[in-house]
GROMACS .gro file of N, CA and C in nm:
model
  453
    1MET      N    1  -4.592  22.943   5.504
    1MET     CA    2  -4.589  23.019   5.626
    1MET      C    3  -4.565  23.166   5.596
    2ALA      N    4  -4.646  23.220   5.514
    2ALA     CA    5  -4.634  23.360   5.477
    2ALA      C    6  -4.702  23.447   5.582
    3ASP      N    7  -4.653  23.572   5.593
    3ASP     CA    8  -4.719  23.662   5.686
    3ASP      C    9  -4.846  23.718   5.621
    4GLY      N   10  -4.926  23.786   5.698
    4GLY     CA   11  -5.055  23.833   5.650
    4GLY      C   12  -5.048  23.940   5.543
    5ASN      N   13  -4.933  24.006   5.527
    5ASN     CA   14  -4.920  24.114   5.430
    5ASN      C   15  -4.865  24.067   5.296
    6ALA      N   16  -4.812  23.949   5.288
    6ALA     CA   17  -4.749  23.900   5.164
    6ALA      C   18  -4.857  23.851   5.068
    7ARG      N   19  -4.829  23.868   4.941
    7ARG     CA   20  -4.919  23.818   4.837
    7ARG      C   21  -4.875  23.678   4.800
    8LEU      N   22  -4.969  23.587   4.797
    8LEU     CA   23  -4.941  23.449   4.758
    8LEU      C   24  -5.004  23.423   4.623
    9SER      N   25  -4.935  23.345   4.544
    9SER     CA   26  -4.996  23.301   4.418
    9SER      C   27  -5.104  23.199   4.453
   10PRO      N   28  -5.195  23.172   4.363
   10PRO     CA   29  -5.297  23.071   4.392
   10PRO      C   30  -5.237  22.934   4.428
   11SER      N   31  -5.128  22.895   4.362
   11SER     CA   32  -5.069  22.765   4.393
   11SER      C   33  -5.002  22.767   4.531
   12GLU      N   34  -4.938  22.879   4.568
   12GLU     CA   35  -4.879  22.891   4.701
   12GLU      C   36  -4.987  22.891   4.809
   13ALA      N   37  -5.097  22.959   4.783
   13ALA     CA   38  -5.208  22.961   4.879
   13ALA      C   39  -5.267  22.822   4.896
   14ALA      N   40  -5.281  22.750   4.788
   14ALA     CA   41  -5.334  22.613   4.795
   14ALA      C   42  -5.240  22.523   4.875
   15ARG      N   43  -5.109  22.538   4.854
   15ARG     CA   44  -5.011  22.459   4.930
   15ARG      C   45  -5.019  22.491   5.079
   16GLU      N   46  -5.035  22.620   5.111
   16GLU     CA   47  -5.044  22.661   5.251
   16GLU      C   48  -5.170  22.607   5.317
   17VAL      N   49  -5.282  22.612   5.247
   17VAL     CA   50  -5.407  22.557   5.300
   17VAL      C   51  -5.391  22.407   5.324
   18LEU      N   52  -5.332  22.336   5.231
   18LEU     CA   53  -5.309  22.192   5.245
   18LEU      C   54  -5.215  22.163   5.361
   19ARG      N   55  -5.109  22.241   5.379
   19ARG     CA   56  -5.014  22.222   5.489
   19ARG      C   57  -5.083  22.238   5.623
   20ARG      N   58  -5.167  22.341   5.633
   20ARG     CA   59  -5.239  22.366   5.759
   20ARG      C   60  -5.342  22.256   5.785
   21ARG      N   61  -5.412  22.212   5.682
   21ARG     CA   62  -5.510  22.105   5.698
   21ARG      C   63  -5.443  21.976   5.744
   22ARG      N   64  -5.330  21.944   5.683
   22ARG     CA   65  -5.257  21.823   5.723
   22ARG      C   66  -5.207  21.834   5.867
   23ALA      N   67  -5.161  21.952   5.907
   23ALA     CA   68  -5.112  21.973   6.043
   23ALA      C   69  -5.223  21.955   6.145
   24ARG      N   70  -5.345  21.992   6.109
   24ARG     CA   71  -5.458  21.973   6.201
   24ARG      C   72  -5.497  21.826   6.213
   25GLY      N   73  -5.473  21.747   6.109
   25GLY     CA   74  -5.515  21.608   6.108
   25GLY      C   75  -5.410  21.508   6.149
   26SER      N   76  -5.283  21.548   6.151
   26SER     CA   77  -5.175  21.453   6.178
   26SER      C   78  -5.072  21.515   6.272
   27LEU      N   79  -5.041  21.444   6.379
   27LEU     CA   80  -4.940  21.491   6.473
   27LEU      C   81  -4.803  21.502   6.404
   28VAL      N   82  -4.771  21.411   6.317
   28VAL     CA   83  -4.644  21.416   6.244
   28VAL      C   84  -4.637  21.543   6.158
   29ASP      N   85  -4.743  21.571   6.084
   29ASP     CA   86  -4.744  21.691   6.000
   29ASP      C   87  -4.743  21.818   6.086
   30PHE      N   88  -4.812  21.815   6.199
   30PHE     CA   89  -4.812  21.928   6.291
   30PHE      C   90  -4.670  21.957   6.340
   31SER      N   91  -4.596  21.851   6.373
   31SER     CA   92  -4.460  21.870   6.423
   31SER      C   93  -4.371  21.937   6.319
   32GLN      N   94  -4.404  21.920   6.192
   32GLN     CA   95  -4.326  21.982   6.085
   32GLN      C   96  -4.376  22.122   6.050
   33ALA      N   97  -4.493  22.160   6.100
   33ALA     CA   98  -4.551  22.291   6.069
   33ALA      C   99  -4.515  22.397   6.173
   34ILE      N  100  -4.454  22.355   6.283
   34ILE     CA  101  -4.421  22.447   6.392
   34ILE      C  102  -4.271  22.441   6.421
   35THR      N  103  -4.224  22.538   6.495
   35THR     CA  104  -4.088  22.534   6.549
   35THR      C  105  -4.100  22.477   6.689
   36ILE      N  106  -4.032  22.367   6.713
   36ILE     CA  107  -4.040  22.301   6.843
   36ILE      C  108  -3.932  22.359   6.934
   37PRO      N  109  -3.972  22.415   7.049
   37PRO     CA  110  -3.872  22.471   7.140
   37PRO      C  111  -3.788  22.362   7.204
   38GLY      N  112  -3.659  22.389   7.215
   38GLY     CA  113  -3.567  22.294   7.275
   38GLY      C  114  -3.525  22.339   7.413
   39ALA      N  115  -3.395  22.347   7.434
   39ALA     CA  116  -3.341  22.385   7.565
   39ALA      C  117  -3.365  22.534   7.592
   40PRO      N  118  -3.384  22.569   7.720
   40PRO     CA  119  -3.397  22.711   7.754
   40PRO      C  120  -3.271  22.788   7.716
   41MET      N  121  -3.286  22.915   7.686
   41MET     CA  122  -3.170  22.996   7.645
   41MET      C  123  -3.081  23.032   7.764
   42SER      N  124  -3.131  23.017   7.885
   42SER     CA  125  -3.050  23.046   8.003
   42SER      C  126  -3.087  22.948   8.114
   43ASP      N  127  -3.012  22.955   8.224
   43ASP     CA  128  -3.040  22.870   8.339
   43ASP      C  129  -3.147  22.929   8.430
   44ASP      N  130  -3.197  23.047   8.396
   44ASP     CA  131  -3.300  23.112   8.476
   44ASP      C  132  -3.429  23.030   8.471
   45PRO      N  133  -3.480  22.986   8.587
   45PRO     CA  134  -3.602  22.903   8.585
   45PRO      C  135  -3.725  22.976   8.532
   46ASP      N  136  -3.719  23.110   8.529
   46ASP     CA  137  -3.831  23.188   8.476
   46ASP      C  138  -3.816  23.219   8.328
   47GLU      N  139  -3.714  23.166   8.265
   47GLU     CA  140  -3.687  23.191   8.123
   47GLU      C  141  -3.797  23.130   8.037
   48TRP      N  142  -3.843  23.208   7.938
   48TRP     CA  143  -3.947  23.161   7.845
   48TRP      C  144  -3.897  23.156   7.702
   49LEU      N  145  -3.768  23.177   7.681
   49LEU     CA  146  -3.710  23.170   7.548
   49LEU      C  147  -3.634  23.039   7.534
   50PHE      N  148  -3.653  22.973   7.421
   50PHE     CA  149  -3.593  22.842   7.399
   50PHE      C  150  -3.520  22.839   7.266
   51HIS      N  151  -3.412  22.760   7.259
   51HIS     CA  152  -3.347  22.733   7.133
   51HIS      C  153  -3.437  22.637   7.054
   52PRO      N  154  -3.448  22.653   6.923
   52PRO     CA  155  -3.527  22.556   6.845
   52PRO      C  156  -3.453  22.423   6.835
   53ILE      N  157  -3.528  22.314   6.822
   53ILE     CA  158  -3.464  22.184   6.803
   53ILE      C  159  -3.449  22.159   6.653
   54GLU      N  160  -3.379  22.051   6.620
   54GLU     CA  161  -3.361  22.015   6.480
   54GLU      C  162  -3.498  21.993   6.415
   55THR      N  163  -3.504  22.021   6.287
   55THR     CA  164  -3.632  22.003   6.217
   55THR      C  165  -3.642  21.869   6.147
   56GLN      N  166  -3.534  21.793   6.146
   56GLN     CA  167  -3.535  21.662   6.081
   56GLN      C  168  -3.609  21.561   6.169
   57VAL      N  169  -3.703  21.491   6.112
   57VAL     CA  170  -3.779  21.390   6.186
   57VAL      C  171  -3.727  21.252   6.145
   58ALA      N  172  -3.678  21.178   6.242
   58ALA     CA  173  -3.628  21.043   6.217
   58ALA      C  174  -3.745  20.945   6.212
   59LYS      N  175  -3.720  20.827   6.159
   59LYS     CA  176  -3.826  20.727   6.148
   59LYS      C  177  -3.884  20.690   6.284
   60HIS      N  178  -3.798  20.680   6.387
   60HIS     CA  179  -3.852  20.645   6.518
   60HIS      C  180  -3.939  20.758   6.575
   61HIS      N  181  -3.914  20.882   6.537
   61HIS     CA  182  -4.000  20.993   6.578
   61HIS      C  183  -4.139  20.976   6.515
   62ILE      N  184  -4.142  20.940   6.388
   62ILE     CA  185  -4.270  20.920   6.319
   62ILE      C  186  -4.348  20.807   6.383
   63VAL      N  187  -4.282  20.696   6.412
   63VAL     CA  188  -4.348  20.582   6.476
   63VAL      C  189  -4.403  20.624   6.613
   64THR      N  190  -4.322  20.698   6.689
   64THR     CA  191  -4.365  20.744   6.821
   64THR      C  192  -4.486  20.836   6.810
   65MET      N  193  -4.481  20.934   6.719
   65MET     CA  194  -4.593  21.028   6.705
   65MET      C  195  -4.719  20.959   6.654
   66GLN      N  196  -4.705  20.862   6.566
   66GLN     CA  197  -4.823  20.788   6.519
   66GLN      C  198  -4.886  20.711   6.635
   67ALA      N  199  -4.805  20.652   6.721
   67ALA     CA  200  -4.858  20.580   6.838
   67ALA      C  201  -4.926  20.678   6.934
   68ILE      N  202  -4.867  20.794   6.955
   68ILE     CA  203  -4.927  20.895   7.041
   68ILE      C  204  -5.060  20.941   6.983
   69GLN      N  205  -5.065  20.964   6.853
   69GLN     CA  206  -5.190  21.008   6.790
   69GLN      C  207  -5.299  20.902   6.805
   70ARG      N  208  -5.264  20.776   6.784
   70ARG     CA  209  -5.364  20.669   6.803
   70ARG      C  210  -5.415  20.668   6.946
   71CYS      N  211  -5.327  20.690   7.041
   71CYS     CA  212  -5.366  20.694   7.182
   71CYS      C  213  -5.461  20.811   7.208
   72ILE      N  214  -5.427  20.928   7.156
   72ILE     CA  215  -5.510  21.047   7.176
   72ILE      C  216  -5.648  21.027   7.114
   73GLU      N  217  -5.654  20.963   6.998
   73GLU     CA  218  -5.780  20.948   6.926
   73GLU      C  219  -5.866  20.832   6.975
   74SER      N  220  -5.813  20.748   7.062
   74SER     CA  221  -5.892  20.635   7.111
   74SER      C  222  -5.957  20.670   7.245
   75ASP      N  223  -6.069  20.607   7.272
   75ASP     CA  224  -6.134  20.625   7.401
   75ASP      C  225  -6.048  20.560   7.509
   76SER      N  226  -6.021  20.632   7.614
   76SER     CA  227  -5.941  20.581   7.726
   76SER      C  228  -5.807  20.525   7.678
   77GLY      N  229  -5.745  20.593   7.583
   77GLY     CA  230  -5.618  20.548   7.528
   77GLY      C  231  -5.508  20.546   7.633
   78ARG      N  232  -5.425  20.446   7.626
   78ARG     CA  233  -5.310  20.433   7.715
   78ARG      C  234  -5.189  20.402   7.629
   79LEU      N  235  -5.074  20.458   7.667
   79LEU     CA  236  -4.954  20.436   7.590
   79LEU      C  237  -4.833  20.444   7.682
   80MET      N  238  -4.745  20.350   7.668
   80MET     CA  239  -4.616  20.354   7.737
   80MET      C  240  -4.509  20.357   7.628
   81ILE      N  241  -4.417  20.451   7.639
   81ILE     CA  242  -4.312  20.467   7.540
   81ILE      C  243  -4.179  20.426   7.604
   82PHE      N  244  -4.118  20.324   7.549
   82PHE     CA  245  -3.990  20.276   7.598
   82PHE      C  246  -3.886  20.300   7.489
   83GLU      N  247  -3.810  20.406   7.505
   83GLU     CA  248  -3.704  20.440   7.411
   83GLU      C  249  -3.585  20.487   7.493
   84PRO      N  250  -3.466  20.478   7.435
   84PRO     CA  251  -3.348  20.519   7.511
   84PRO      C  252  -3.344  20.669   7.535
   85PRO      N  253  -3.262  20.712   7.632
   85PRO     CA  254  -3.247  20.856   7.656
   85PRO      C  255  -3.202  20.927   7.528
   86GLY      N  256  -3.253  21.048   7.510
   86GLY     CA  257  -3.215  21.128   7.394
   86GLY      C  258  -3.290  21.095   7.266
   87SER      N  259  -3.395  21.014   7.275
   87SER     CA  260  -3.469  20.975   7.155
   87SER      C  261  -3.588  21.068   7.126
   88ALA      N  262  -3.603  21.175   7.202
   88ALA     CA  263  -3.706  21.278   7.183
   88ALA      C  264  -3.844  21.236   7.229
   89LYS      N  265  -3.854  21.132   7.310
   89LYS     CA  266  -3.987  21.090   7.356
   89LYS      C  267  -4.055  21.198   7.441
   90SER      N  268  -3.978  21.267   7.526
   90SER     CA  269  -4.037  21.375   7.607
   90SER      C  270  -4.081  21.491   7.520
   91THR      N  271  -4.004  21.524   7.421
   91THR     CA  272  -4.040  21.636   7.333
   91THR      C  273  -4.172  21.608   7.263
   92TYR      N  274  -4.187  21.490   7.205
   92TYR     CA  275  -4.308  21.461   7.130
   92TYR      C  276  -4.427  21.426   7.219
   93ALA      N  277  -4.403  21.354   7.329
   93ALA     CA  278  -4.515  21.312   7.415
   93ALA      C  279  -4.558  21.420   7.513
   94SER      N  280  -4.466  21.504   7.560
   94SER     CA  281  -4.498  21.601   7.664
   94SER      C  282  -4.504  21.745   7.617
   95VAL      N  283  -4.460  21.772   7.495
   95VAL     CA  284  -4.457  21.910   7.446
   95VAL      C  285  -4.542  21.925   7.320
   96VAL      N  286  -4.510  21.850   7.216
   96VAL     CA  287  -4.578  21.865   7.087
   96VAL      C  288  -4.719  21.807   7.092
   97ALA      N  289  -4.733  21.683   7.138
   97ALA     CA  290  -4.864  21.617   7.137
   97ALA      C  291  -4.969  21.689   7.222
   98PRO      N  292  -4.937  21.734   7.344
   98PRO     CA  293  -5.042  21.805   7.420
   98PRO      C  294  -5.090  21.933   7.351
   99SER      N  295  -4.999  22.009   7.291
   99SER     CA  296  -5.043  22.132   7.225
   99SER      C  297  -5.132  22.100   7.105
  100TRP      N  298  -5.099  21.995   7.032
  100TRP     CA  299  -5.181  21.952   6.917
  100TRP      C  300  -5.317  21.901   6.964
  101ALA      N  301  -5.317  21.815   7.065
  101ALA     CA  302  -5.442  21.754   7.113
  101ALA      C  303  -5.537  21.857   7.174
  102MET      N  304  -5.483  21.951   7.251
  102MET     CA  305  -5.570  22.051   7.315
  102MET      C  306  -5.628  22.149   7.214
  103ALA      N  307  -5.555  22.175   7.106
  103ALA     CA  308  -5.609  22.263   7.001
  103ALA      C  309  -5.712  22.188   6.918
  104ARG      N  310  -5.690  22.061   6.898
  104ARG     CA  311  -5.776  21.979   6.812
  104ARG      C  312  -5.908  21.943   6.878
  105GLN      N  313  -5.903  21.915   7.007
  105GLN     CA  314  -6.022  21.868   7.079
  105GLN      C  315  -6.049  21.963   7.196
  106ALA      N  316  -6.151  22.046   7.180
  106ALA     CA  317  -6.186  22.139   7.288
  106ALA      C  318  -6.213  22.062   7.416
  107GLY      N  319  -6.160  22.109   7.525
  107GLY     CA  320  -6.180  22.045   7.654
  107GLY      C  321  -6.085  21.930   7.683
  108TYR      N  322  -5.993  21.901   7.592
  108TYR     CA  323  -5.896  21.794   7.614
  108TYR      C  324  -5.807  21.832   7.731
  109LYS      N  325  -5.789  21.741   7.824
  109LYS     CA  326  -5.712  21.770   7.944
  109LYS      C  327  -5.583  21.689   7.944
  110VAL      N  328  -5.477  21.753   7.990
  110VAL     CA  329  -5.346  21.689   7.997
  110VAL      C  330  -5.289  21.714   8.136
  111ILE      N  331  -5.235  21.610   8.195
  111ILE     CA  332  -5.161  21.623   8.320
  111ILE      C  333  -5.017  21.583   8.290
  112LEU      N  334  -4.926  21.672   8.321
  112LEU     CA  335  -4.784  21.645   8.301
  112LEU      C  336  -4.721  21.624   8.438
  113ALA      N  337  -4.669  21.507   8.460
  113ALA     CA  338  -4.606  21.474   8.587
  113ALA      C  339  -4.462  21.432   8.562
  114SER      N  340  -4.379  21.451   8.661
  114SER     CA  341  -4.239  21.415   8.650
  114SER      C  342  -4.186  21.378   8.788
  115TYR      N  343  -4.065  21.323   8.792
  115TYR     CA  344  -4.002  21.287   8.918
  115TYR      C  345  -3.967  21.411   9.000
  116ALA      N  346  -3.961  21.528   8.936
  116ALA     CA  347  -3.929  21.654   9.003
  116ALA      C  348  -4.004  21.767   8.934
  117ALA      N  349  -4.016  21.879   9.002
  117ALA     CA  350  -4.091  21.992   8.948
  117ALA      C  351  -4.023  22.056   8.827
  118THR      N  352  -3.891  22.065   8.827
  118THR     CA  353  -3.820  22.136   8.720
  118THR      C  354  -3.847  22.078   8.581
  119PRO      N  355  -3.834  21.946   8.560
  119PRO     CA  356  -3.863  21.894   8.425
  119PRO      C  357  -4.008  21.918   8.383
  120ALA      N  358  -4.102  21.903   8.474
  120ALA     CA  359  -4.243  21.926   8.441
  120ALA      C  360  -4.267  22.072   8.405
  121GLU      N  361  -4.207  22.163   8.481
  121GLU     CA  362  -4.222  22.306   8.452
  121GLU      C  363  -4.162  22.339   8.316
  122ARG      N  364  -4.045  22.283   8.286
  122ARG     CA  365  -3.979  22.311   8.158
  122ARG      C  366  -4.064  22.260   8.041
  123GLN      N  367  -4.117  22.138   8.051
  123GLN     CA  368  -4.199  22.084   7.942
  123GLN      C  369  -4.327  22.167   7.926
  124SER      N  370  -4.385  22.208   8.038
  124SER     CA  371  -4.505  22.290   8.032
  124SER      C  372  -4.477  22.423   7.962
  125LYS      N  373  -4.365  22.485   7.994
  125LYS     CA  374  -4.329  22.611   7.929
  125LYS      C  375  -4.306  22.592   7.779
  126ARG      N  376  -4.245  22.480   7.743
  126ARG     CA  377  -4.221  22.452   7.601
  126ARG      C  378  -4.354  22.434   7.527
  127CYS      N  379  -4.449  22.364   7.590
  127CYS     CA  380  -4.581  22.344   7.530
  127CYS      C  381  -4.653  22.479   7.515
  128ARG      N  382  -4.643  22.562   7.617
  128ARG     CA  383  -4.706  22.694   7.612
  128ARG      C  384  -4.641  22.783   7.506
  129ALA      N  385  -4.509  22.767   7.488
  129ALA     CA  386  -4.440  22.844   7.385
  129ALA      C  387  -4.491  22.807   7.246
  130ILE      N  388  -4.519  22.680   7.225
  130ILE     CA  389  -4.577  22.637   7.097
  130ILE      C  390  -4.713  22.702   7.077
  131ALA      N  391  -4.798  22.696   7.180
  131ALA     CA  392  -4.934  22.749   7.170
  131ALA      C  393  -4.935  22.900   7.149
  132ALA      N  394  -4.830  22.970   7.191
  132ALA     CA  395  -4.824  23.115   7.176
  132ALA      C  396  -4.760  23.159   7.044
  133ALA      N  397  -4.702  23.064   6.970
  133ALA     CA  398  -4.628  23.099   6.847
  133ALA      C  399  -4.722  23.129   6.731
  134GLY      N  400  -4.677  23.214   6.643
  134GLY     CA  401  -4.754  23.249   6.524
  134GLY      C  402  -4.780  23.131   6.433
  135GLU      N  403  -4.683  23.039   6.425
  135GLU     CA  404  -4.701  22.919   6.341
  135GLU      C  405  -4.819  22.836   6.392
  136PHE      N  406  -4.831  22.825   6.523
  136PHE     CA  407  -4.941  22.751   6.584
  136PHE      C  408  -5.073  22.819   6.551
  137CYS      N  409  -5.076  22.951   6.565
  137CYS     CA  410  -5.198  23.027   6.537
  137CYS      C  411  -5.238  23.020   6.391
  138ALA      N  412  -5.140  23.001   6.301
  138ALA     CA  413  -5.172  22.985   6.159
  138ALA      C  414  -5.243  22.852   6.134
  139VAL      N  415  -5.202  22.748   6.208
  139VAL     CA  416  -5.264  22.616   6.193
  139VAL      C  417  -5.398  22.613   6.263
  140TRP      N  418  -5.404  22.669   6.382
  140TRP     CA  419  -5.525  22.668   6.465
  140TRP      C  420  -5.571  22.812   6.485
  141PRO      N  421  -5.659  22.864   6.401
  141PRO     CA  422  -5.699  23.004   6.412
  141PRO      C  423  -5.776  23.037   6.540
  142ASP      N  424  -5.843  22.940   6.600
  142ASP     CA  425  -5.913  22.965   6.726
  142ASP      C  426  -5.810  22.960   6.839
  143PRO      N  427  -5.811  23.060   6.927
  143PRO     CA  428  -5.710  23.063   7.032
  143PRO      C  429  -5.726  22.945   7.129
  144VAL      N  430  -5.614  22.897   7.177
  144VAL     CA  431  -5.611  22.791   7.278
  144VAL      C  432  -5.570  22.855   7.408
  145HIS      N  433  -5.652  22.838   7.510
  145HIS     CA  434  -5.623  22.897   7.641
  145HIS      C  435  -5.574  22.785   7.733
  146LEU      N  436  -5.450  22.797   7.774
  146LEU     CA  437  -5.392  22.700   7.865
  146LEU      C  438  -5.393  22.758   8.005
  147LYS      N  439  -5.450  22.684   8.098
  147LYS     CA  440  -5.454  22.729   8.236
  147LYS      C  441  -5.319  22.701   8.302
  148ASN      N  442  -5.283  22.791   8.392
  148ASN     CA  443  -5.164  22.765   8.471
  148ASN      C  444  -5.198  22.656   8.571
  149GLY      N  445  -5.109  22.563   8.588
  149GLY     CA  446  -5.133  22.455   8.682
  149GLY      C  447  -5.029  22.459   8.792
  150SER      N  448  -5.048  22.376   8.888
  150SER     CA  449  -4.950  22.368   8.994
  150SER      C  450  -4.847  22.264   8.956
  151THR      N  451  -4.729  22.277   9.008
  151THR     CA  452  -4.622  22.184   8.975
  151THR      C  453  -4.582  22.106   9.097
   0.00000   0.00000   0.00000
């Protein structure tokens, strides 16, 4: 994850190319190539700054992301995730996976629904924060344009 002005050795450049290629092909690798936004930094509903979440991926996160990826890659894929509260299912299914899928497949559409507007708005902002980050742009050089939706 070097900036554009830094000099990379050939082996560092090869590692970076491989990291980006893996992130484009695997939701699990993508989740490790970006900073995933966590809780908002303030209670302001218009806040767009988020604390980062932990970078450690547990085994159940990997299983969840692999199931989400299979769903995204299948025709008319359907998936129900039953995990206890706090298991990061919303983070991976509603924040990380949509940003990965929309960058990977042009025209991919996502609808985020919730029992109330606030959680849907928060997840949408987190997804948009990923798409606006430099790490995301390093993996996906073509810009991703996310339309504002109604909540």
